[in-house]
Coordinates of C-alpha atoms in Angstrom, one line a residue:
Chain A
X7 CA 2.1 8.1 18.9
X8 CA 0.9 8.0 22.5
X9 CA 3.3 6.5 25.0
X10 CA 2.1 4.9 28.3
X11 CA 4.6 4.7 31.2
X12 CA 4.2 3.0 34.5
X13 CA 5.5 4.2 37.8
X14 CA 5.7 2.4 41.1
X15 CA 6.0 3.9 44.6
X16 CA 8.7 2.0 46.5
X17 CA 11.1 2.4 49.4
X18 CA 13.9 4.7 48.4
X19 CA 16.9 2.7 47.2
X20 CA 19.1 4.2 49.8
X21 CA 17.0 3.1 52.8
X22 CA 18.0 0.0 54.7
X23 CA 14.8 -2.1 54.9
X24 CA 13.6 -3.5 58.2
X25 CA 11.4 -6.6 58.6
X26 CA 8.5 -6.1 61.0
X27 CA 8.9 -7.9 64.4
X28 CA 6.2 -10.4 63.6
X29 CA 7.9 -11.2 60.2
X30 CA 4.7 -10.5 58.2
X31 CA 6.1 -7.8 56.0
X32 CA 8.7 -5.1 55.6
X33 CA 8.1 -2.1 57.8
X34 CA 7.0 0.8 55.6
X35 CA 6.2 3.3 58.5
X36 CA 8.1 6.5 58.4
X37 CA 10.3 5.3 55.6
X38 CA 11.3 7.5 52.7
X39 CA 9.4 6.5 49.5
X40 CA 10.4 7.3 46.0
X41 CA 9.8 6.4 42.3
X42 CA 11.2 2.9 41.5
X43 CA 14.6 3.7 39.8
X44 CA 13.7 1.6 36.8
X45 CA 10.4 3.4 36.4
X46 CA 12.3 6.7 36.5
X47 CA 14.4 5.6 33.5
X48 CA 11.2 4.6 31.7
X49 CA 9.7 8.1 32.2
X50 CA 12.9 9.7 31.0
X51 CA 12.9 7.6 27.8
X52 CA 9.3 8.5 27.1
X53 CA 9.9 12.2 27.6
X54 CA 12.9 12.0 25.3
X55 CA 10.8 10.4 22.6
X56 CA 8.4 13.3 22.9
X57 CA 11.2 15.8 22.7
X58 CA 12.5 14.1 19.6
X59 CA 9.1 14.4 18.0
X60 CA 8.4 10.6 18.1
X61 CA 5.8 10.7 20.8
X62 CA 2.8 13.0 20.9
X63 CA 1.7 12.4 24.5
X64 CA 3.2 10.8 27.5
X65 CA 0.7 9.3 30.0
X66 CA 1.9 7.9 33.3
X67 CA 0.0 5.4 35.4
X68 CA 0.5 4.2 38.9
X69 CA -1.3 1.8 41.2
X70 CA -1.1 2.1 44.9
X71 CA -2.3 4.2 47.8
X72 CA -3.5 7.8 47.5
X73 CA 0.0 9.2 48.2
X74 CA 1.4 7.4 45.1
X75 CA 0.3 10.8 43.6
X76 CA 3.6 12.1 44.8
X77 CA 5.4 9.7 42.4
X78 CA 3.1 10.6 39.6
X79 CA 3.8 14.3 40.2
X80 CA 7.5 13.5 40.0
X81 CA 6.9 12.0 36.6
X82 CA 4.8 15.0 35.5
X83 CA 7.6 17.3 36.6
X84 CA 10.0 15.3 34.5
X85 CA 7.8 16.1 31.5
X86 CA 4.9 13.6 31.3
X87 CA 1.7 15.1 30.2
X88 CA -1.0 13.4 32.1
X89 CA -1.3 10.9 35.0
X90 CA -3.7 8.2 36.0
X91 CA -3.8 6.8 39.6
X92 CA -5.5 3.5 40.2
X93 CA -6.1 3.6 43.9
X94 CA -5.6 0.5 46.0
X95 CA -4.6 0.2 49.7
X96 CA -3.7 -3.5 49.2
X97 CA -0.5 -4.7 47.7
X98 CA -1.3 -6.0 44.2
X99 CA 0.2 -9.0 42.5
X100 CA 1.9 -8.6 39.2
X101 CA -0.8 -10.5 37.3
X102 CA -3.5 -8.2 38.8
X103 CA -1.5 -5.1 37.9
X104 CA -1.0 -6.4 34.4
X105 CA -4.7 -7.0 34.0
X106 CA -5.6 -3.5 35.1
X107 CA -2.9 -2.1 32.8
X108 CA -4.4 -4.2 29.9
X109 CA -7.7 -2.3 30.5
X110 CA -6.0 1.0 30.5
X111 CA -4.2 0.0 27.2
X112 CA -7.5 -0.9 25.7
X113 CA -8.9 2.6 26.6
X114 CA -5.8 4.7 25.8
X115 CA -4.6 2.8 22.8
X116 CA -0.9 3.7 23.2
X117 CA 1.6 2.9 20.4
X118 CA 4.2 2.0 23.0
X119 CA 4.2 1.0 26.7
X120 CA 7.5 1.6 28.6
X121 CA 8.0 0.1 32.0
X122 CA 10.8 -0.6 34.5
X123 CA 12.2 -4.2 34.2
X124 CA 11.5 -4.8 37.9
X125 CA 10.7 -2.9 41.1
X126 CA 13.3 -2.8 43.8
X127 CA 10.8 -4.0 46.5
X128 CA 9.4 -7.3 45.3
X129 CA 12.1 -7.8 42.6
X130 CA 9.6 -9.8 40.6
X131 CA 10.5 -8.8 37.0
X132 CA 7.1 -9.9 35.6
X133 CA 4.5 -7.2 35.0
X134 CA 5.8 -6.0 31.5
X135 CA 6.0 -9.4 30.1
X136 CA 2.5 -10.3 31.5
X137 CA 1.0 -7.1 30.0
X138 CA 2.5 -8.0 26.6
X139 CA 0.9 -11.5 26.9
X140 CA -2.5 -10.2 27.9
X141 CA -2.6 -7.6 25.1
X142 CA -1.0 -9.8 22.5
X143 CA 1.7 -7.2 22.0
X144 CA 5.4 -7.9 21.3
X145 CA 7.9 -7.5 24.1
X146 CA 11.3 -6.0 24.4
X147 CA 12.7 -6.6 27.9
X148 CA 15.8 -5.4 29.8
X149 CA 16.6 -2.8 27.1
X150 CA 19.6 -0.5 27.1
X151 CA 19.0 1.0 23.6
X152 CA 15.9 2.1 21.6
X153 CA 15.2 3.3 18.1
X154 CA 11.7 3.8 16.8
X155 CA 10.7 3.5 13.2
X156 CA 7.2 3.5 11.6
X157 CA 6.1 0.0 12.5
X158 CA 8.9 -1.3 14.6
X159 CA 11.1 -0.6 17.6
X160 CA 14.6 -1.8 17.5
X161 CA 15.8 -2.6 21.0
X162 CA 19.2 -3.5 22.4
X163 CA 18.7 -6.0 25.2
X164 CA 21.1 -6.8 28.1
X165 CA 21.3 -10.6 28.2
X166 CA 23.4 -13.0 30.2
X167 CA 26.2 -13.4 27.6
X168 CA 26.2 -9.8 26.3
X169 CA 23.9 -7.8 24.1
X170 CA 21.1 -8.7 21.8
X171 CA 19.3 -6.5 19.3
X172 CA 15.7 -7.3 18.4
X173 CA 13.2 -5.7 16.1
X174 CA 9.7 -5.8 17.8
X175 CA 6.5 -4.9 16.1
X176 CA 4.5 -1.9 17.4
X177 CA 2.6 -1.6 19.5
X178 CA 5.0 -3.1 22.0
X179 CA 5.7 -3.3 25.7
X180 CA 9.3 -2.4 26.5
X181 CA 11.0 -2.9 29.9
X182 CA 14.1 -0.8 30.6
X183 CA 17.4 -1.7 32.2
X184 CA 19.7 0.6 34.1
X185 CA 21.9 1.8 31.2
X186 CA 19.2 3.1 28.8
X187 CA 19.5 6.7 30.0
X188 CA 20.3 8.9 33.0
X189 CA 17.0 10.4 34.3
X190 CA 16.9 14.2 34.7
X191 CA 16.2 16.1 37.8
X192 CA 12.9 18.0 37.7
X193 CA 13.5 21.7 37.8
X194 CA 11.6 23.9 40.2
X195 CA 9.4 25.6 37.5
X196 CA 8.5 22.2 36.1
X197 CA 7.6 21.0 39.6
X198 CA 5.3 24.0 39.9
X199 CA 3.8 23.3 36.5
X200 CA 3.3 19.7 37.3
X201 CA 0.9 20.7 40.1
X202 CA -1.5 22.0 37.4
X203 CA -1.4 19.0 35.2
X204 CA -4.3 16.5 35.3
X205 CA -4.0 13.5 37.5
Chain B
X29 CA 2.3 -34.4 39.6
X30 CA 4.5 -33.6 36.7
X31 CA 6.9 -30.8 36.1
X32 CA 7.9 -29.2 32.8
X33 CA 11.3 -27.8 33.0
X34 CA 12.5 -25.4 30.3
X35 CA 16.2 -26.0 29.8
X36 CA 18.8 -23.3 29.4
X37 CA 21.3 -24.4 26.7
X38 CA 23.7 -23.1 24.1
X39 CA 22.6 -25.5 21.3
X40 CA 25.4 -27.9 22.2
X41 CA 25.1 -28.5 25.9
X42 CA 22.9 -27.8 28.9
X43 CA 23.9 -24.8 31.0
X44 CA 24.6 -25.5 34.7
X45 CA 21.6 -23.4 35.7
X46 CA 19.4 -26.1 34.1
X47 CA 21.0 -28.8 36.3
X48 CA 20.3 -26.7 39.4
X49 CA 16.7 -26.3 38.3
X50 CA 16.4 -30.1 38.0
X51 CA 17.5 -30.4 41.6
X52 CA 14.7 -27.9 42.6
X53 CA 12.2 -29.9 40.6
X54 CA 13.4 -33.1 42.3
X55 CA 12.7 -31.4 45.7
X56 CA 9.2 -30.5 44.6
X57 CA 8.6 -34.1 43.5
X58 CA 6.9 -35.8 40.5
X59 CA 7.9 -36.7 37.0
X60 CA 10.3 -34.2 35.3
X61 CA 10.2 -33.5 31.6
X62 CA 12.9 -31.3 30.1
X63 CA 12.0 -29.0 27.2
X64 CA 14.8 -28.1 24.9
X65 CA 13.6 -25.2 22.7
X66 CA 15.6 -23.4 20.1
X67 CA 16.9 -23.5 16.5
X68 CA 19.5 -26.1 15.8
X69 CA 19.3 -27.4 19.4
X70 CA 18.7 -31.1 18.8
X71 CA 22.2 -32.0 19.7
X72 CA 21.5 -31.1 23.4
X73 CA 18.9 -33.9 23.7
X74 CA 21.3 -36.8 24.1
X75 CA 23.2 -35.3 27.1
X76 CA 19.9 -34.0 28.5
X77 CA 18.5 -37.6 28.5
X78 CA 21.3 -38.7 30.8
X79 CA 20.6 -36.2 33.5
X80 CA 19.6 -38.0 36.7
X81 CA 15.9 -37.7 37.5
X82 CA 14.6 -36.8 34.0
X83 CA 11.6 -38.8 32.6
X84 CA 11.4 -37.4 29.1
X85 CA 13.2 -34.9 26.9
X86 CA 11.0 -32.8 24.6
X87 CA 12.8 -31.2 21.7
X88 CA 11.2 -28.2 19.8
X89 CA 13.8 -27.4 17.2
X90 CA 12.5 -24.8 14.7
X91 CA 13.7 -21.5 13.2
X92 CA 10.7 -19.8 15.0
X93 CA 12.5 -20.5 18.3
X94 CA 15.8 -19.0 17.2
X95 CA 17.4 -17.2 20.2
X96 CA 14.4 -18.2 22.2
X97 CA 12.2 -15.3 21.0
X98 CA 9.8 -14.9 24.0
X99 CA 6.6 -14.5 22.1
X100 CA 7.0 -17.8 20.3
X101 CA 8.5 -19.8 23.1
X102 CA 5.8 -18.7 25.5
X103 CA 3.1 -19.7 23.0
X104 CA 4.7 -23.2 22.7
X105 CA 4.9 -23.7 26.4
X106 CA 1.3 -22.6 26.8
X107 CA 0.3 -25.4 24.4
X108 CA 2.2 -28.0 26.5
X109 CA 1.2 -26.7 29.9
X110 CA -2.1 -28.6 30.3
X111 CA -0.5 -31.9 31.5
X112 CA 1.8 -30.3 34.1
X113 CA 1.3 -29.1 37.7
X114 CA 4.5 -27.0 37.7
X115 CA 6.5 -25.2 35.0
X116 CA 10.1 -24.3 36.0
X117 CA 12.9 -22.5 34.4
X118 CA 16.3 -21.2 35.5
X119 CA 16.1 -17.4 36.4
X120 CA 18.4 -16.5 33.5
X121 CA 17.7 -13.6 31.2
X122 CA 15.9 -16.1 28.9
X123 CA 13.7 -17.5 31.6
X124 CA 13.0 -14.1 33.0
X125 CA 11.9 -13.0 29.5
X126 CA 9.5 -15.7 28.6
X127 CA 8.2 -17.2 31.9
X128 CA 6.0 -14.2 33.0
X129 CA 4.5 -14.3 29.5
X130 CA 3.7 -18.0 29.9
X131 CA 2.1 -17.3 33.3
X132 CA -0.1 -14.6 32.0
X133 CA -1.2 -16.7 29.0
X134 CA -2.2 -19.4 31.5
X135 CA -3.9 -16.8 33.8
X136 CA -1.7 -17.7 36.8
X137 CA 0.9 -15.9 38.8
X138 CA 4.6 -16.4 38.7
X139 CA 7.0 -17.0 41.6
X140 CA 10.4 -15.4 40.7
X141 CA 13.8 -16.7 41.7
X142 CA 13.1 -19.2 44.4
X143 CA 16.0 -20.0 46.7
X144 CA 14.4 -23.0 48.4
X145 CA 11.5 -25.5 48.1
X146 CA 9.4 -25.7 51.3
X147 CA 6.8 -28.0 49.8
X148 CA 5.1 -28.6 46.4
X149 CA 3.3 -25.2 46.6
X150 CA 5.5 -23.2 49.1
X151 CA 8.8 -21.6 48.3
X152 CA 11.2 -19.0 49.6
X153 CA 12.4 -16.1 47.5
X154 CA 14.5 -12.9 48.2
X155 CA 12.8 -9.5 48.1
X156 CA 14.3 -6.0 48.6
X157 CA 17.6 -7.0 47.1
X158 CA 17.8 -10.0 49.4
X159 CA 17.4 -7.9 52.6
X160 CA 14.3 -9.9 53.4
X161 CA 13.2 -13.4 52.4
X162 CA 9.5 -14.0 51.6
X163 CA 7.8 -17.3 52.0
X164 CA 5.3 -17.6 49.2
X165 CA 2.5 -20.1 48.7
X166 CA 1.0 -20.6 45.3
X167 CA -2.7 -21.4 45.0
X168 CA -2.7 -21.6 41.2
X169 CA -3.5 -24.9 39.4
X170 CA -0.3 -24.6 37.4
X171 CA 2.7 -23.1 39.3
X172 CA 5.0 -21.1 37.1
X173 CA 8.4 -20.7 38.8
X174 CA 11.9 -19.4 38.0
X175 CA 14.8 -20.8 40.0
X176 CA 18.0 -19.1 41.2
X177 CA 20.7 -21.4 40.1
X178 CA 23.2 -20.6 42.8
X179 CA 20.8 -21.8 45.5
X180 CA 20.6 -25.4 44.4
X181 CA 23.3 -27.9 43.7
X182 CA 23.5 -29.2 40.1
X183 CA 21.9 -32.5 39.4
X184 CA 24.2 -35.4 38.2
X185 CA 24.8 -35.4 34.5
X186 CA 24.9 -39.2 34.3
X187 CA 22.7 -41.9 35.5
X188 CA 19.4 -41.0 33.8
X189 CA 17.8 -42.7 30.8
X190 CA 15.0 -40.5 29.6
X191 CA 13.2 -40.9 26.3
X192 CA 13.5 -38.3 23.7
X193 CA 10.5 -36.9 21.8
X194 CA 10.5 -34.5 19.0
X195 CA 7.7 -31.9 19.0
X196 CA 6.2 -31.1 15.6
X197 CA 4.0 -28.2 16.5
X198 CA 5.3 -24.7 15.7
X199 CA 4.1 -21.5 17.4
X200 CA 5.2 -18.5 15.4
X201 CA 3.6 -15.2 16.3
X202 CA 5.7 -13.1 13.9
X203 CA 5.9 -10.3 16.5
X204 CA 9.7 -10.1 17.0
X205 CA 12.8 -11.0 15.1
X206 CA 16.5 -11.1 15.9
X207 CA 18.7 -8.3 14.3
X208 CA 22.0 -9.2 15.9
X209 CA 23.8 -10.5 18.9
X210 CA 27.1 -9.6 20.5
X211 CA 28.3 -12.2 22.9
X212 CA 31.4 -11.7 24.9
X213 CA 34.1 -14.3 24.1
X214 CA 36.1 -15.4 27.0
X215 CA 38.1 -18.5 28.0
X216 CA 37.5 -17.7 31.7
X217 CA 34.8 -19.7 33.6
X218 CA 31.2 -18.5 33.5
X219 CA 30.5 -16.0 36.2
X220 CA 27.5 -17.7 37.8
X221 CA 29.3 -21.1 38.2
X222 CA 32.9 -20.0 38.8
X223 CA 34.7 -21.2 42.0
X224 CA 36.7 -18.1 42.2
X225 CA 35.7 -14.5 41.2
X226 CA 37.7 -11.4 41.0
X227 CA 35.4 -8.3 41.0
X228 CA 36.2 -4.7 40.6
X229 CA 34.4 -1.5 41.3
X230 CA 34.6 2.2 40.4
X231 CA 37.7 2.4 42.6
X232 CA 39.6 0.7 39.8
X233 CA 39.7 4.1 38.2
X234 CA 39.7 3.3 34.5
X235 CA 39.6 0.5 31.9
X236 CA 43.4 0.1 31.8
X237 CA 43.6 -0.5 35.6
X238 CA 40.6 -2.8 35.5
X239 CA 42.6 -5.0 33.1
X240 CA 45.0 -5.8 36.0
X241 CA 42.1 -7.8 37.5
X242 CA 41.9 -9.8 34.2
X243 CA 45.5 -10.9 34.7
X244 CA 44.9 -11.8 38.3
X245 CA 41.9 -13.8 37.3
X246 CA 43.8 -15.7 34.6
X247 CA 46.4 -16.7 37.2
X248 CA 43.7 -17.9 39.6
X249 CA 41.5 -19.5 37.0
X250 CA 38.8 -17.1 38.1
X251 CA 36.0 -15.3 36.4
X252 CA 35.9 -11.5 36.4
X253 CA 32.9 -9.6 37.7
X254 CA 32.1 -5.9 38.4
X255 CA 29.8 -3.6 40.2
X256 CA 27.2 -1.5 38.4
X257 CA 29.4 1.6 38.8
X258 CA 32.2 -0.1 37.0
X259 CA 29.9 -1.2 34.2
X260 CA 28.3 2.2 33.9
X261 CA 31.7 3.9 33.7
X262 CA 32.5 1.7 30.7
X263 CA 35.4 -0.3 32.3
X264 CA 33.7 -3.6 31.4
X265 CA 30.7 -4.9 29.4
X266 CA 27.2 -5.3 31.0
X267 CA 27.4 -9.1 31.4
X268 CA 30.1 -8.6 34.1
X269 CA 27.6 -7.0 36.5
X270 CA 27.0 -8.7 39.8
X271 CA 24.1 -7.6 42.0
X272 CA 20.4 -7.2 42.5
X273 CA 19.7 -6.6 38.8
X274 CA 22.8 -8.3 37.4
X275 CA 24.1 -11.8 38.0
X276 CA 23.9 -13.7 41.3
X277 CA 27.1 -15.5 42.2
X278 CA 28.2 -17.8 45.1
X279 CA 31.8 -18.7 44.6
X280 CA 34.2 -20.4 47.1
X281 CA 36.3 -17.3 47.0
X282 CA 35.2 -13.8 46.1
X283 CA 37.9 -11.1 45.8
X284 CA 36.4 -7.6 45.6
X285 CA 38.8 -4.8 44.6
X286 CA 38.1 -1.1 44.7
X287 CA 34.5 -1.5 45.6
X288 CA 32.4 -0.3 48.5
X289 CA 29.9 -3.1 48.8
X290 CA 26.6 -1.2 48.1
X291 CA 23.6 -3.3 49.2
X292 CA 22.6 -3.7 45.5
X293 CA 26.0 -5.4 44.9
X294 CA 25.9 -7.4 48.1
X295 CA 22.6 -8.8 46.9
X296 CA 24.4 -10.6 44.2
X297 CA 27.4 -12.0 46.1
X298 CA 26.7 -12.4 49.7
X299 CA 26.4 -16.2 49.5
X300 CA 30.1 -16.4 48.6
X301 CA 32.0 -18.7 51.0
X302 CA 35.1 -16.5 51.6
X303 CA 35.1 -12.8 50.8
X304 CA 38.3 -10.8 50.4
X305 CA 37.9 -7.1 50.1
X306 CA 40.8 -4.8 48.9
X307 CA 40.3 -1.1 49.1
X308 CA 42.7 1.6 50.2
X309 CA 39.9 4.1 50.4
X310 CA 39.0 4.2 54.1
X311 CA 35.7 5.9 53.5
X312 CA 34.4 3.5 50.9
X313 CA 35.6 0.2 52.1
X314 CA 33.5 -2.9 52.1
X315 CA 32.0 -1.9 55.4
X316 CA 29.6 -4.8 56.0
X317 CA 32.5 -7.3 56.3
X318 CA 34.8 -5.2 58.5

């Protein structure tokens, strides 16, 4: 089973954001950028599925400027096999991102798509659910537990009152919450290897 | 203009977040229809019909909507959407689950967690964990919006006289099914609507120490919340979490114990009226409010 994972380049979660003087946007100049923390958890989960023999290939995709390559390389260093960058200098809305992802899903035919539940910049919490709608796939959102069987994924979801377990048919779109796993640090040899992987 | 409002309920009564969303809908203007969707949820209709400002209550009570399975609920809302200019839902984990799916099925965007209504198509919403506020205008024919409950006062639960209509159509995609649900049982007030909240962080040390906060909360009639660190450490369950990705609260009194006030936590509680921080650790005290 091929697993598709999405990665977004965002301001590092430790940075205090500043609004531009003209109030048009947040100032992104000379600010440390990083992989959205939720996306990092999604990559980790996909790599663990591969290590457990449940996934055959982990493909990461990102949309953004040329230097979003840095975040894709981080994902490759964590253990993803291949990366796709859809280049765009403009900020893309969730629905646009979901539509582009739907095209990629059509071409790549993954058995599972794993995404972060939200990005810590726009805090929208939309793209995964939208992708599921556009592709007609089932959705498991805000998950903190995952077990894969032949035709289903059993997911534990963090909901307002506690925890909920759903069985969702594969292929599915899953969006991950904070407690699903603790992402690994990429080792130096793996960072070097990641430079040779295809992006 | 007409607004379809998807109610948050527990099969017996409306949740307070629904009433706050009714207020947001009133500010947008137009007729407000309330959709009660679920399995065994018909009992909610009577009290929903009394909420001030509601024109009609639509009830979709079917096993297919048990626990508001997103795929089925979204398919139903898509069927109903044609006669509305706005579709609103509280930004609860239910609303956040099915609303983006509704938006994509309708080929429109979604505006998440609005905190104010500027006009019928323009809204304010927090971004970057509430460190910046974006003013967003929607150009879509149908505006799909989730509403942050703590930013709007609840609508009156009396005074309305809406008609109740049962919906016969059933949307069942067969994509997902419920396996089990573990809901926390507590006699304390609900976190998002509590007047007083006692919250603890990693500084509480362990589960046994955290339980001291439970006792304090019971004396104060307060709800108990926690930071992500305290939840991750296993002191308390996930539904205690307050913050950017947890619950957003705005009590009259917030007492934070053994927590440092990370920006991600502040994002969930900074609208509290009075904030009391207790921390003997000089390095990690609640610095923003010194």
